[in-house]
Tab-separated table of C-alpha atoms in Angstrom:
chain	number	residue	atom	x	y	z
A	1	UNK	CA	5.915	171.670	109.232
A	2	UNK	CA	6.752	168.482	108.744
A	3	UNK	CA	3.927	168.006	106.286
A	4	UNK	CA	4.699	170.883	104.126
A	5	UNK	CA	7.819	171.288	103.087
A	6	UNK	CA	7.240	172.466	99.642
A	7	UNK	CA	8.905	176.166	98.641
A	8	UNK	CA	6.745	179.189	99.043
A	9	UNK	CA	5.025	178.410	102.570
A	10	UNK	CA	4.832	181.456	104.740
A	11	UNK	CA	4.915	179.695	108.552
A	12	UNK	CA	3.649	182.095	111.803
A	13	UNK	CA	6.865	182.476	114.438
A	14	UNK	CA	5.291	179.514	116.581
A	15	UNK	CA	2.779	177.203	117.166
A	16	UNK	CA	-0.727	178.482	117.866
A	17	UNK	CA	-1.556	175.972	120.428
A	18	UNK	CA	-1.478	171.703	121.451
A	19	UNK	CA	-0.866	169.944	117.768
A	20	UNK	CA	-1.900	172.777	116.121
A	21	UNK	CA	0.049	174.054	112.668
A	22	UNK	CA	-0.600	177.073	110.254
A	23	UNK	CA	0.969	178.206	107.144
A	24	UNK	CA	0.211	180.403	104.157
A	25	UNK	CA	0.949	179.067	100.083
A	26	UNK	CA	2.369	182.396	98.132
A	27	UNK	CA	3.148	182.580	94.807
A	28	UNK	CA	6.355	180.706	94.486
A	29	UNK	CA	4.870	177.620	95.835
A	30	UNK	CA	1.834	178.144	92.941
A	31	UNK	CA	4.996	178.554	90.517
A	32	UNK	CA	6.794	175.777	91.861
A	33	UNK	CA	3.518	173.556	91.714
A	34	UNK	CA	2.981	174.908	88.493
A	35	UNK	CA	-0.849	175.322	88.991
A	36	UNK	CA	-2.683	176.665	86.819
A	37	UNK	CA	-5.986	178.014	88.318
A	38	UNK	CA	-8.848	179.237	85.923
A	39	UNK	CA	-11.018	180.289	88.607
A	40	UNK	CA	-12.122	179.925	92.285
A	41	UNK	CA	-13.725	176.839	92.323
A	42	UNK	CA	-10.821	174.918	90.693
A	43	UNK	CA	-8.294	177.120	93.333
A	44	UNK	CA	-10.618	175.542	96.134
A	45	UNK	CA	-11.227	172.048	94.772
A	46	UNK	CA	-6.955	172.043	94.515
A	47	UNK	CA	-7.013	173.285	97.863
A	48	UNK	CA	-9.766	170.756	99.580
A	49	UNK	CA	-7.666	167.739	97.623
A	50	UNK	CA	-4.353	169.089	98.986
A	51	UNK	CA	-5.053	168.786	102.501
A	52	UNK	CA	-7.868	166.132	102.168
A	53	UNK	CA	-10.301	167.687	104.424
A	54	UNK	CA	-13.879	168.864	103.807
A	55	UNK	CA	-13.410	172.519	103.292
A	56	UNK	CA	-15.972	175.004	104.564
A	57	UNK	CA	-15.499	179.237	103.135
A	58	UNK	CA	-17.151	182.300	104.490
A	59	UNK	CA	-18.068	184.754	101.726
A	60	UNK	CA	-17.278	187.427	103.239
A	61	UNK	CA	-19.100	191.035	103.232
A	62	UNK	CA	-16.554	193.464	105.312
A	63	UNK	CA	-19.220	192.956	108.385
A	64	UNK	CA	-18.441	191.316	111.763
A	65	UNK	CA	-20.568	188.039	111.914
A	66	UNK	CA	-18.579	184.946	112.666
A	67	UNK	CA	-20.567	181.600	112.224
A	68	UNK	CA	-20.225	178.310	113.882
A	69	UNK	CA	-19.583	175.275	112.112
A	70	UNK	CA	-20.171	171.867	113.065
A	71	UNK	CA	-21.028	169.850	109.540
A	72	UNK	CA	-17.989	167.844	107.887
A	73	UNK	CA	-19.082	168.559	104.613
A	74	UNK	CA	-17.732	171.350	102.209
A	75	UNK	CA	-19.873	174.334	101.662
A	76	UNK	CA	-19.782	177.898	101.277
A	77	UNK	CA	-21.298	179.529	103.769
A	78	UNK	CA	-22.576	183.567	102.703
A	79	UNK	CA	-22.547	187.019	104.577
A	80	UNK	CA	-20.394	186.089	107.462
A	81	UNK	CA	-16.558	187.206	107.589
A	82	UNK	CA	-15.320	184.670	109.764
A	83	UNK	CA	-16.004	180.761	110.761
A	84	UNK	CA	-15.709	179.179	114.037
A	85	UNK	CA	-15.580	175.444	114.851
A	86	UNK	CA	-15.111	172.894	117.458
A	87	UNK	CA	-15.586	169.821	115.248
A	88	UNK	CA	-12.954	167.873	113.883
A	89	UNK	CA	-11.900	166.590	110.664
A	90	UNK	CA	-12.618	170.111	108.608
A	91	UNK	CA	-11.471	172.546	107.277
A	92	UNK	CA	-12.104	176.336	107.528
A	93	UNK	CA	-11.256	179.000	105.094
A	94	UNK	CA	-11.537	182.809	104.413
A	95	UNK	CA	-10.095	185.021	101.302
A	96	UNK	CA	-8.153	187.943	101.181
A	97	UNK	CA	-6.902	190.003	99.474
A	98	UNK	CA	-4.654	193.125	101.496
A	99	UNK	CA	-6.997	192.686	104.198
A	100	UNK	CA	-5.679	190.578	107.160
A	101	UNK	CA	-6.381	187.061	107.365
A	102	UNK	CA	-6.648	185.907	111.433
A	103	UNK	CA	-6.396	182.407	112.385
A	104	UNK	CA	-7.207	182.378	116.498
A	105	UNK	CA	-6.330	178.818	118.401
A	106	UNK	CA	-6.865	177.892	121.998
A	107	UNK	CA	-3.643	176.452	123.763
A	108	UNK	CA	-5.310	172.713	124.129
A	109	UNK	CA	-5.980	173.006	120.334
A	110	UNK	CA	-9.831	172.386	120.561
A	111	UNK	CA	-11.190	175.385	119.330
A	112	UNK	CA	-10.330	177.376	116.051
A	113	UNK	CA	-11.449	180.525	114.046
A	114	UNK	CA	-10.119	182.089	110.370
A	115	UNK	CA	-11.394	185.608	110.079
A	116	UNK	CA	-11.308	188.056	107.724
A	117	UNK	CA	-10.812	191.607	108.328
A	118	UNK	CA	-10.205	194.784	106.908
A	119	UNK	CA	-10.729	198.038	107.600
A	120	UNK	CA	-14.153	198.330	108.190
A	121	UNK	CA	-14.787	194.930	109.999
A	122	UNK	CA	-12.098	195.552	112.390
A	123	UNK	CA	-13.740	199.381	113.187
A	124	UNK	CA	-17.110	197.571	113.455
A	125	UNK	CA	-16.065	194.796	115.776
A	126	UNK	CA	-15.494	191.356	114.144
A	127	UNK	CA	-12.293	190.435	116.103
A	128	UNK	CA	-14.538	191.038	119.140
A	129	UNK	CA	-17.497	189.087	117.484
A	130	UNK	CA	-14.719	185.924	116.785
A	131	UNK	CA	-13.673	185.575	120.135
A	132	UNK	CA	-16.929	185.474	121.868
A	133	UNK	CA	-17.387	182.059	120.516
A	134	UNK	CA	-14.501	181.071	122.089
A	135	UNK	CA	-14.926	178.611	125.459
A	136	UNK	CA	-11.275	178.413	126.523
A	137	UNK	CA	-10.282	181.109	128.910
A	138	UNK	CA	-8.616	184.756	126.641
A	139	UNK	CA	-5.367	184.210	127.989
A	140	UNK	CA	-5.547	180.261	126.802
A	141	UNK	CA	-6.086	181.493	123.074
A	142	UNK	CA	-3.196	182.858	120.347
A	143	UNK	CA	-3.927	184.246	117.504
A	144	UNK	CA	-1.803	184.481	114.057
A	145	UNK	CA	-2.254	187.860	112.108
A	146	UNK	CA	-0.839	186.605	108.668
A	147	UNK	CA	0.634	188.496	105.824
A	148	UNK	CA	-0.785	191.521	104.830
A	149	UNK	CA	-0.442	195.203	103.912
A	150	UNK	CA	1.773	197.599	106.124
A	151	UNK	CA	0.671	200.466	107.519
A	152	UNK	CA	3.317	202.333	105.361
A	153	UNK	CA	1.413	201.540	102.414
A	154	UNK	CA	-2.362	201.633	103.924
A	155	UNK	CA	-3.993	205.221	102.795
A	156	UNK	CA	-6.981	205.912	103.976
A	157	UNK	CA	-9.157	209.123	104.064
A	158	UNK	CA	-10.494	211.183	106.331
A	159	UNK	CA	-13.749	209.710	106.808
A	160	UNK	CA	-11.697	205.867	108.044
A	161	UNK	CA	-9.759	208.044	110.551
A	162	UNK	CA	-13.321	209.451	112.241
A	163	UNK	CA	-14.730	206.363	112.082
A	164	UNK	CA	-11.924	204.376	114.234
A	165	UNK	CA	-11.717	207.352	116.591
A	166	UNK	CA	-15.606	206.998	117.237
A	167	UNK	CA	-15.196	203.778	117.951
A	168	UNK	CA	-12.294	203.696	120.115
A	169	UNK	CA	-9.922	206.502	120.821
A	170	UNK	CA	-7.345	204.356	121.304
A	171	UNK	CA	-6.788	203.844	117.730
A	172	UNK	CA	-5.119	206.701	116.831
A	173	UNK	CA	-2.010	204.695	118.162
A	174	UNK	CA	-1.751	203.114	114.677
A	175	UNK	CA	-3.080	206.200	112.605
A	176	UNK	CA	-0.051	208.295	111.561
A	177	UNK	CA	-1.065	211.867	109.204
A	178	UNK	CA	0.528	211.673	105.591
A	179	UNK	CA	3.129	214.659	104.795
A	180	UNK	CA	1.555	217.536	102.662
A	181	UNK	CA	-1.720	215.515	102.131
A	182	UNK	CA	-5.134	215.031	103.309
A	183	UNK	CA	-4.792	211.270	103.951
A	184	UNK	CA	-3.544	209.158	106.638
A	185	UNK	CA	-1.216	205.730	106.836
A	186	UNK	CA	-3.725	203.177	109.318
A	187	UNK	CA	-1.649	200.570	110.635
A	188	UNK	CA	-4.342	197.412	110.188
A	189	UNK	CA	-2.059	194.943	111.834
A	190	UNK	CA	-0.761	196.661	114.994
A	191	UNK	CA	-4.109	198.376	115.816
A	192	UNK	CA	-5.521	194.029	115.533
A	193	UNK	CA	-2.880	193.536	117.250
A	194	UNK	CA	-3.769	196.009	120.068
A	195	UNK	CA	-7.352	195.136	120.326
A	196	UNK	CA	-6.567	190.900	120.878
A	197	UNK	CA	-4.028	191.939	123.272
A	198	UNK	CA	-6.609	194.378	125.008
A	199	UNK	CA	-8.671	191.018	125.376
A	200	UNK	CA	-5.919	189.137	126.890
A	201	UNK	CA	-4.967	187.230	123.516
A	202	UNK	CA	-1.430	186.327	122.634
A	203	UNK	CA	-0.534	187.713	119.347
A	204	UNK	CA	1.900	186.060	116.413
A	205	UNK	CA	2.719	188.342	113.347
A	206	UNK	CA	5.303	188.352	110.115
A	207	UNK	CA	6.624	191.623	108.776
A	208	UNK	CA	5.657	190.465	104.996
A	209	UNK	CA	3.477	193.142	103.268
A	210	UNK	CA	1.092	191.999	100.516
A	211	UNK	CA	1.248	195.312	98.710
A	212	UNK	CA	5.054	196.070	98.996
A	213	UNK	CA	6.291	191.617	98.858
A	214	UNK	CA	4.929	191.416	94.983
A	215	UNK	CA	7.411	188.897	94.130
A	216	UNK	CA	5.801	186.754	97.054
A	217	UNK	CA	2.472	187.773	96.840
A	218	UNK	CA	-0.327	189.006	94.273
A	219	UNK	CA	-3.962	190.120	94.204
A	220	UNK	CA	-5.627	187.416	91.790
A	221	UNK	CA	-4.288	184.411	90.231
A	222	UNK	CA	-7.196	183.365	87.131
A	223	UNK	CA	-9.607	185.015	89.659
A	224	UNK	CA	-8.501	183.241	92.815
A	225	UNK	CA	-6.717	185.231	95.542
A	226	UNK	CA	-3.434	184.314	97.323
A	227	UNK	CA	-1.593	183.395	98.572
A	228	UNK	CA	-3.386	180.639	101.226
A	229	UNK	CA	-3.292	180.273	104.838
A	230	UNK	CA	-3.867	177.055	106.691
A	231	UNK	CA	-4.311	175.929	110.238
A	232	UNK	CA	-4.454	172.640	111.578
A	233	UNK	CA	-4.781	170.444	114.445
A	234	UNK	CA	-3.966	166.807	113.970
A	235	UNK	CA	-5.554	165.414	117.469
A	236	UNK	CA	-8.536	167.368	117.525
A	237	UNK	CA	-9.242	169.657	114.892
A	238	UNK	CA	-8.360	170.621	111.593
A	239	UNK	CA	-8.959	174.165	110.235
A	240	UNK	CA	-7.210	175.738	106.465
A	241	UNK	CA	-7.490	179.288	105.157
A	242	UNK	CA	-6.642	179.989	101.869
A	243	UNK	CA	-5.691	184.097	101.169
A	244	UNK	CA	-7.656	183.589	101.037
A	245	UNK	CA	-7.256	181.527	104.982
A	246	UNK	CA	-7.203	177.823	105.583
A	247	UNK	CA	-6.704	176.655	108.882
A	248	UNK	CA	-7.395	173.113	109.763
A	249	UNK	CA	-9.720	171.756	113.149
């Protein structure tokens, strides 16, 4: 925190794990930087030269596949919804938009992950696909469920109620039936929540929500998401998400 003391930086409740730090840039720090972004590539290049690290994105397809990353060298990396890394000296990123961006951490700081996930990732598995990469012991490993929408203002349909109850009956935990309508309120964060924990994964959250917060947060800024999220570890590894989800290995 030391680093980043600049207005608008969203901060998880504590550390993730050994030397390891995570924020997320909203909208007032973007105002107060007075950046103007005209598209993604200039929102990432600002990004990569912010935290002067090589900075690797998933473009991400709502599935569950998480890739491993060892290179140093910036790339975009396509069809995978979350990135995985024991390498140093990079950074990792994923973009959001009301879908939850997940930075996981072991305790000794060695190993990171930023995933995306919405709705139908997190039915289909990718939290579960993220943390089999993982080589420290479950219980060794915390994960950081950043800003994003609240299950008071997540409507879904019918056919995103069956499909969680398929997969796990569990989830109607977070599922709560609208009044006088056919659609339901899905609680994204608490039923990720619920499913890490299930694994033996400690779990950090904020009470933000991207939908209802507009003040702090907004869909597109000149066609790049944010706010940003980013992780990092200053002894071993660096990882940065951008809201979008940086985290720094």
């Amino acid at each position: 925190k030391e680093m980043f003391k600049d207005k608008g930086i969203i901060f998880p409740p504590n550390l993730l794990g050994k030397n390891v730090e995570s924020l997320m840039f909203t909208r007032e720090f973007l105002k107060e930087k007075n950046i103007s972004l005209e598209g993604k590539e200039a929102g990432f290049n600002f990004i990569k030269n912010y935290i002067n690290l090589p900075l690797i994105r998933a473009e991400q397809v709502h599935g569950t596949q998480i890739k491993q990353v060892v290179k140093r060298n910036s790339e975009s990396i396509q069809g995978v919804d979350g990135v995985y890394t024991r390498s140093s000296n990079l950074a990792l990123s994923i973009m959001t938009a009301d879908c939850m961006p997940i930075i996981l951490a072991s305790n000794n700081g060695k190993e990171i992950a930023a995933v995306h996930a919405g709705w139908r990732g997190l039915c289909r598995g990718v939290l579960e696909e993220s943390i089999k990469h993982f080589h420290s012991s479950l219980d060794k490993v915390t994960a950081w469920i950043a800003p994003c929408i609240s299950g008071e203002m997540y409507e879904v349909g019918e056919e995103v109620v069956h499909s969680f109850l398929e997969n796990d009956q569990e989830s109607v935990s977070n599922i709560i039936k609208a009044r006088n309508s056919k659609k339901w309120f899905l609680n994204l964060r608490l039923e990720a929540k619920r499913r890490l924990e299930n694994s033996g994964i400690r779990v950090l959250m904020n009470d933000y929500c991207t939908f209802k917060d507009k003040e702090l947060f907004f869909k597109f800024f000149f066609g790049l998401p944010v706010p940003l999220t980013i992780c990092f570890n200053f002894l071993f590894h660096l990882i940065h998400q951008f809201r979008c989800f940086y985290g720094i290995k």
